[in-house]
């Protein structure tokens, strides 16, 4: 039985082959739940933008269907698109227009009646109020990006796509962007963002999808993903460098690095904790001394590198 | 119908015209006025009247047509080429708006400009040469029909072109010669017999002839034929536009 409330976005077996013959997406299956922040993570050229563009009607899928709120995005484009907003990867706006006119244009284009109170509020939230009547060409890069967001939100969409919202953006603006996304989510907006910054997904997302070479490699709750794949590493800085691992330690998940000055012990977060003290004891027995030690948890970045580098 | 979207595009395009008033209205008016000064007043006084119409008055409909054709094509092609070129087309493609509505917005605005331009040119011409309009309703009909048809044609070119050169290519290489050879400056009865036949393959002949008929009641070809040929071209353009949106040609990868 289908769920009573359809998913915000339901991508079914979507493939895309461009006219050049390049297969940019292969059998993508993905459900995005209402009200969540979903991060689509992948290296450059993985197909993130293509997937977003298929959902938003900018690229025609070669196979498969996409439903938004249970409706086919091609057949019922009028109903569907009125609920979706898109901030594209590139900043593309009409430079000669003013902020106000471009935002009003977007609202009209999506079929909404004029509402200056709402647009005023939107500009205020994006710190654009005093640029209301400025031509877009006179704005800074960060402001232009916020204008793009204002345009995407001008018709009060329920689902928002952000294609690499923080690529090439300074730290300050990045923070602002994250705050904005959280505020939107708090209002019930479903958010799908693409990024190749792992910390962004780690910071923001409820769930993460990893895409590589057009294939969705993995979709997971962020916390589950961290638990499942998260490793811990213990790094010991040795007082005297080693040429090679002592025979007695063979078979342990140990590696020598830093030209023999560091001993790295990798272990699962779960279960093997007891071994650390065991290891330290055995090192003492072998007469190996260390002057410092550090532990770290692998970040999403490490997980990601591991995922996409395995052939 | 998403009328608000049509209106948004239409108003955006009209605003662009008024922002570039010099280029879109003044320059064609100026160049057409120069034609009237040179051919109408200066040389025209030494020319024979054609079919009882003074030469200055004879060229008014043709010159107006010439300006309308050129401006319809360049306005409409530029209107859709620019968003493709700059990338802002993403917003139109992702909006809840049908192909028909997109075309209505862009082509409607381009055609409006052309009609405005035609009226301005006719008023300007009246300052240089005296003329009357025998069939005003037909005059308006031809004006609007031609503006819409060639704005559609311009839209097709704007979608087809993938560089600024190509955007200029068709107007320069095809449309300008056809309009100059389309009987704007002469009656085709003045041509040698062979050329009288060949020139009938030029669609502009029908437009100019029909338009001139609405002024002076005389034409090179039958007015019904003129009207029919304009409609044929309109339908061809509509089919091209339909094909563009059906296949996504150069709009949607
Ligand atoms: N219009 C197009 N024609 C042909 N290939 C394209 C087109 N757009 C994108 N591609 C190719 O598809 C692949 C995926 O691109 P894209 O979806 O933009 O990746 P991402 O957003 O993950 O960086 C890339 O190899 C890119 O070169
Ligand atoms: Mg991309």
PDB file of C-alpha atoms and ligand atoms in Angstrom, chain A residues 16-25 40-53 59 89 163-164 194-196 211 213-214, chain B residues 252-253, ligand 1:
ATOM      1  CA  UNK A  16      19.936  10.769 -18.663  1.00  0.00           C
ATOM      2  CA  UNK A  17      22.023  10.468 -21.788  1.00  0.00           C
ATOM      3  CA  UNK A  18      22.962  13.829 -23.291  1.00  0.00           C
ATOM      4  CA  UNK A  19      22.892  14.392 -27.041  1.00  0.00           C
ATOM      5  CA  UNK A  20      26.682  14.086 -26.965  1.00  0.00           C
ATOM      6  CA  UNK A  21      26.137  10.459 -25.961  1.00  0.00           C
ATOM      7  CA  UNK A  22      27.400  11.018 -22.429  1.00  0.00           C
ATOM      8  CA  UNK A  23      25.493   9.038 -19.819  1.00  0.00           C
ATOM      9  CA  UNK A  24      25.175  11.564 -16.999  1.00  0.00           C
ATOM     10  CA  UNK A  25      22.665   9.623 -14.859  1.00  0.00           C
ATOM     11  CA  UNK A  40      23.424  15.333  -2.555  1.00  0.00           C
ATOM     12  CA  UNK A  41      27.120  14.903  -2.378  1.00  0.00           C
ATOM     13  CA  UNK A  42      29.481  14.162  -5.213  1.00  0.00           C
ATOM     14  CA  UNK A  43      32.594  15.274  -7.032  1.00  0.00           C
ATOM     15  CA  UNK A  44      32.484  17.603 -10.011  1.00  0.00           C
ATOM     16  CA  UNK A  45      30.782  16.060 -12.999  1.00  0.00           C
ATOM     17  CA  UNK A  46      29.005  13.424 -10.904  1.00  0.00           C
ATOM     18  CA  UNK A  47      25.580  14.410 -12.230  1.00  0.00           C
ATOM     19  CA  UNK A  48      24.232  16.485  -9.348  1.00  0.00           C
ATOM     20  CA  UNK A  49      23.149  19.420 -11.488  1.00  0.00           C
ATOM     21  CA  UNK A  50      21.747  17.110 -14.137  1.00  0.00           C
ATOM     22  CA  UNK A  51      19.572  15.362 -11.554  1.00  0.00           C
ATOM     23  CA  UNK A  52      18.265  18.640 -10.155  1.00  0.00           C
ATOM     24  CA  UNK A  53      17.592  19.948 -13.639  1.00  0.00           C
ATOM     25  CA  UNK A  59      16.696  18.871 -18.667  1.00  0.00           C
ATOM     26  CA  UNK A  89      24.667  26.680  -9.531  1.00  0.00           C
ATOM     27  CA  UNK A 163      22.651  23.734  -6.380  1.00  0.00           C
ATOM     28  CA  UNK A 164      26.017  24.273  -4.690  1.00  0.00           C
ATOM     29  CA  UNK A 194      24.080  19.696  -3.651  1.00  0.00           C
ATOM     30  CA  UNK A 195      27.575  20.237  -2.495  1.00  0.00           C
ATOM     31  CA  UNK A 196      31.022  18.903  -2.760  1.00  0.00           C
ATOM     32  CA  UNK A 211      26.446  10.326  -6.283  1.00  0.00           C
ATOM     33  CA  UNK A 213      29.604   9.029 -12.229  1.00  0.00           C
ATOM     34  CA  UNK A 214      25.843   9.327 -12.540  1.00  0.00           C
TER      35      UNK A 214
ATOM     36  CA  UNK B 252      16.348  21.833 -23.105  1.00  0.00           C
ATOM     37  CA  UNK B 253      19.253  19.419 -23.274  1.00  0.00           C
TER      38      UNK B 253
HETATM   39  N1  LIG C   1      24.303  19.825 -21.889  1.00  0.00           N
HETATM   40  C1  LIG C   1      25.206  18.845 -21.741  1.00  0.00           C
HETATM   41  N2  LIG C   1      25.624  18.119 -22.795  1.00  0.00           N
HETATM   42  C2  LIG C   1      26.517  17.131 -22.638  1.00  0.00           C
HETATM   43  N3  LIG C   1      27.074  16.774 -21.479  1.00  0.00           N
HETATM   44  C3  LIG C   1      26.710  17.458 -20.385  1.00  0.00           C
HETATM   45  C4  LIG C   1      25.758  18.521 -20.453  1.00  0.00           C
HETATM   46  N4  LIG C   1      25.588  19.016 -19.210  1.00  0.00           N
HETATM   47  C5  LIG C   1      26.394  18.290 -18.409  1.00  0.00           C
HETATM   48  N5  LIG C   1      27.068  17.355 -19.105  1.00  0.00           N
HETATM   49  C6  LIG C   1      28.009  16.365 -18.563  1.00  0.00           C
HETATM   50  O1  LIG C   1      27.333  15.551 -17.637  1.00  0.00           O
HETATM   51  C7  LIG C   1      28.161  15.284 -16.514  1.00  0.00           C
HETATM   52  C8  LIG C   1      27.466  15.673 -15.238  1.00  0.00           C
HETATM   53  O2  LIG C   1      27.384  17.086 -15.185  1.00  0.00           O
HETATM   54  P1  LIG C   1      26.707  17.846 -13.971  1.00  0.00           P
HETATM   55  O3  LIG C   1      25.347  17.264 -13.765  1.00  0.00           O
HETATM   56  O4  LIG C   1      26.788  19.288 -14.241  1.00  0.00           O
HETATM   57  O5  LIG C   1      27.672  17.428 -12.762  1.00  0.00           O
HETATM   58  P2  LIG C   1      27.826  18.075 -11.313  1.00  0.00           P
HETATM   59  O6  LIG C   1      26.738  19.064 -11.114  1.00  0.00           O
HETATM   60  O7  LIG C   1      27.739  16.917 -10.377  1.00  0.00           O
HETATM   61  O8  LIG C   1      29.174  18.705 -11.280  1.00  0.00           O
HETATM   62  C9  LIG C   1      29.467  16.019 -16.762  1.00  0.00           C
HETATM   63  O9  LIG C   1      30.394  15.095 -17.260  1.00  0.00           O
HETATM   64  C10 LIG C   1      29.125  17.039 -17.799  1.00  0.00           C
HETATM   65  O10 LIG C   1      30.220  17.296 -18.624  1.00  0.00           O
END
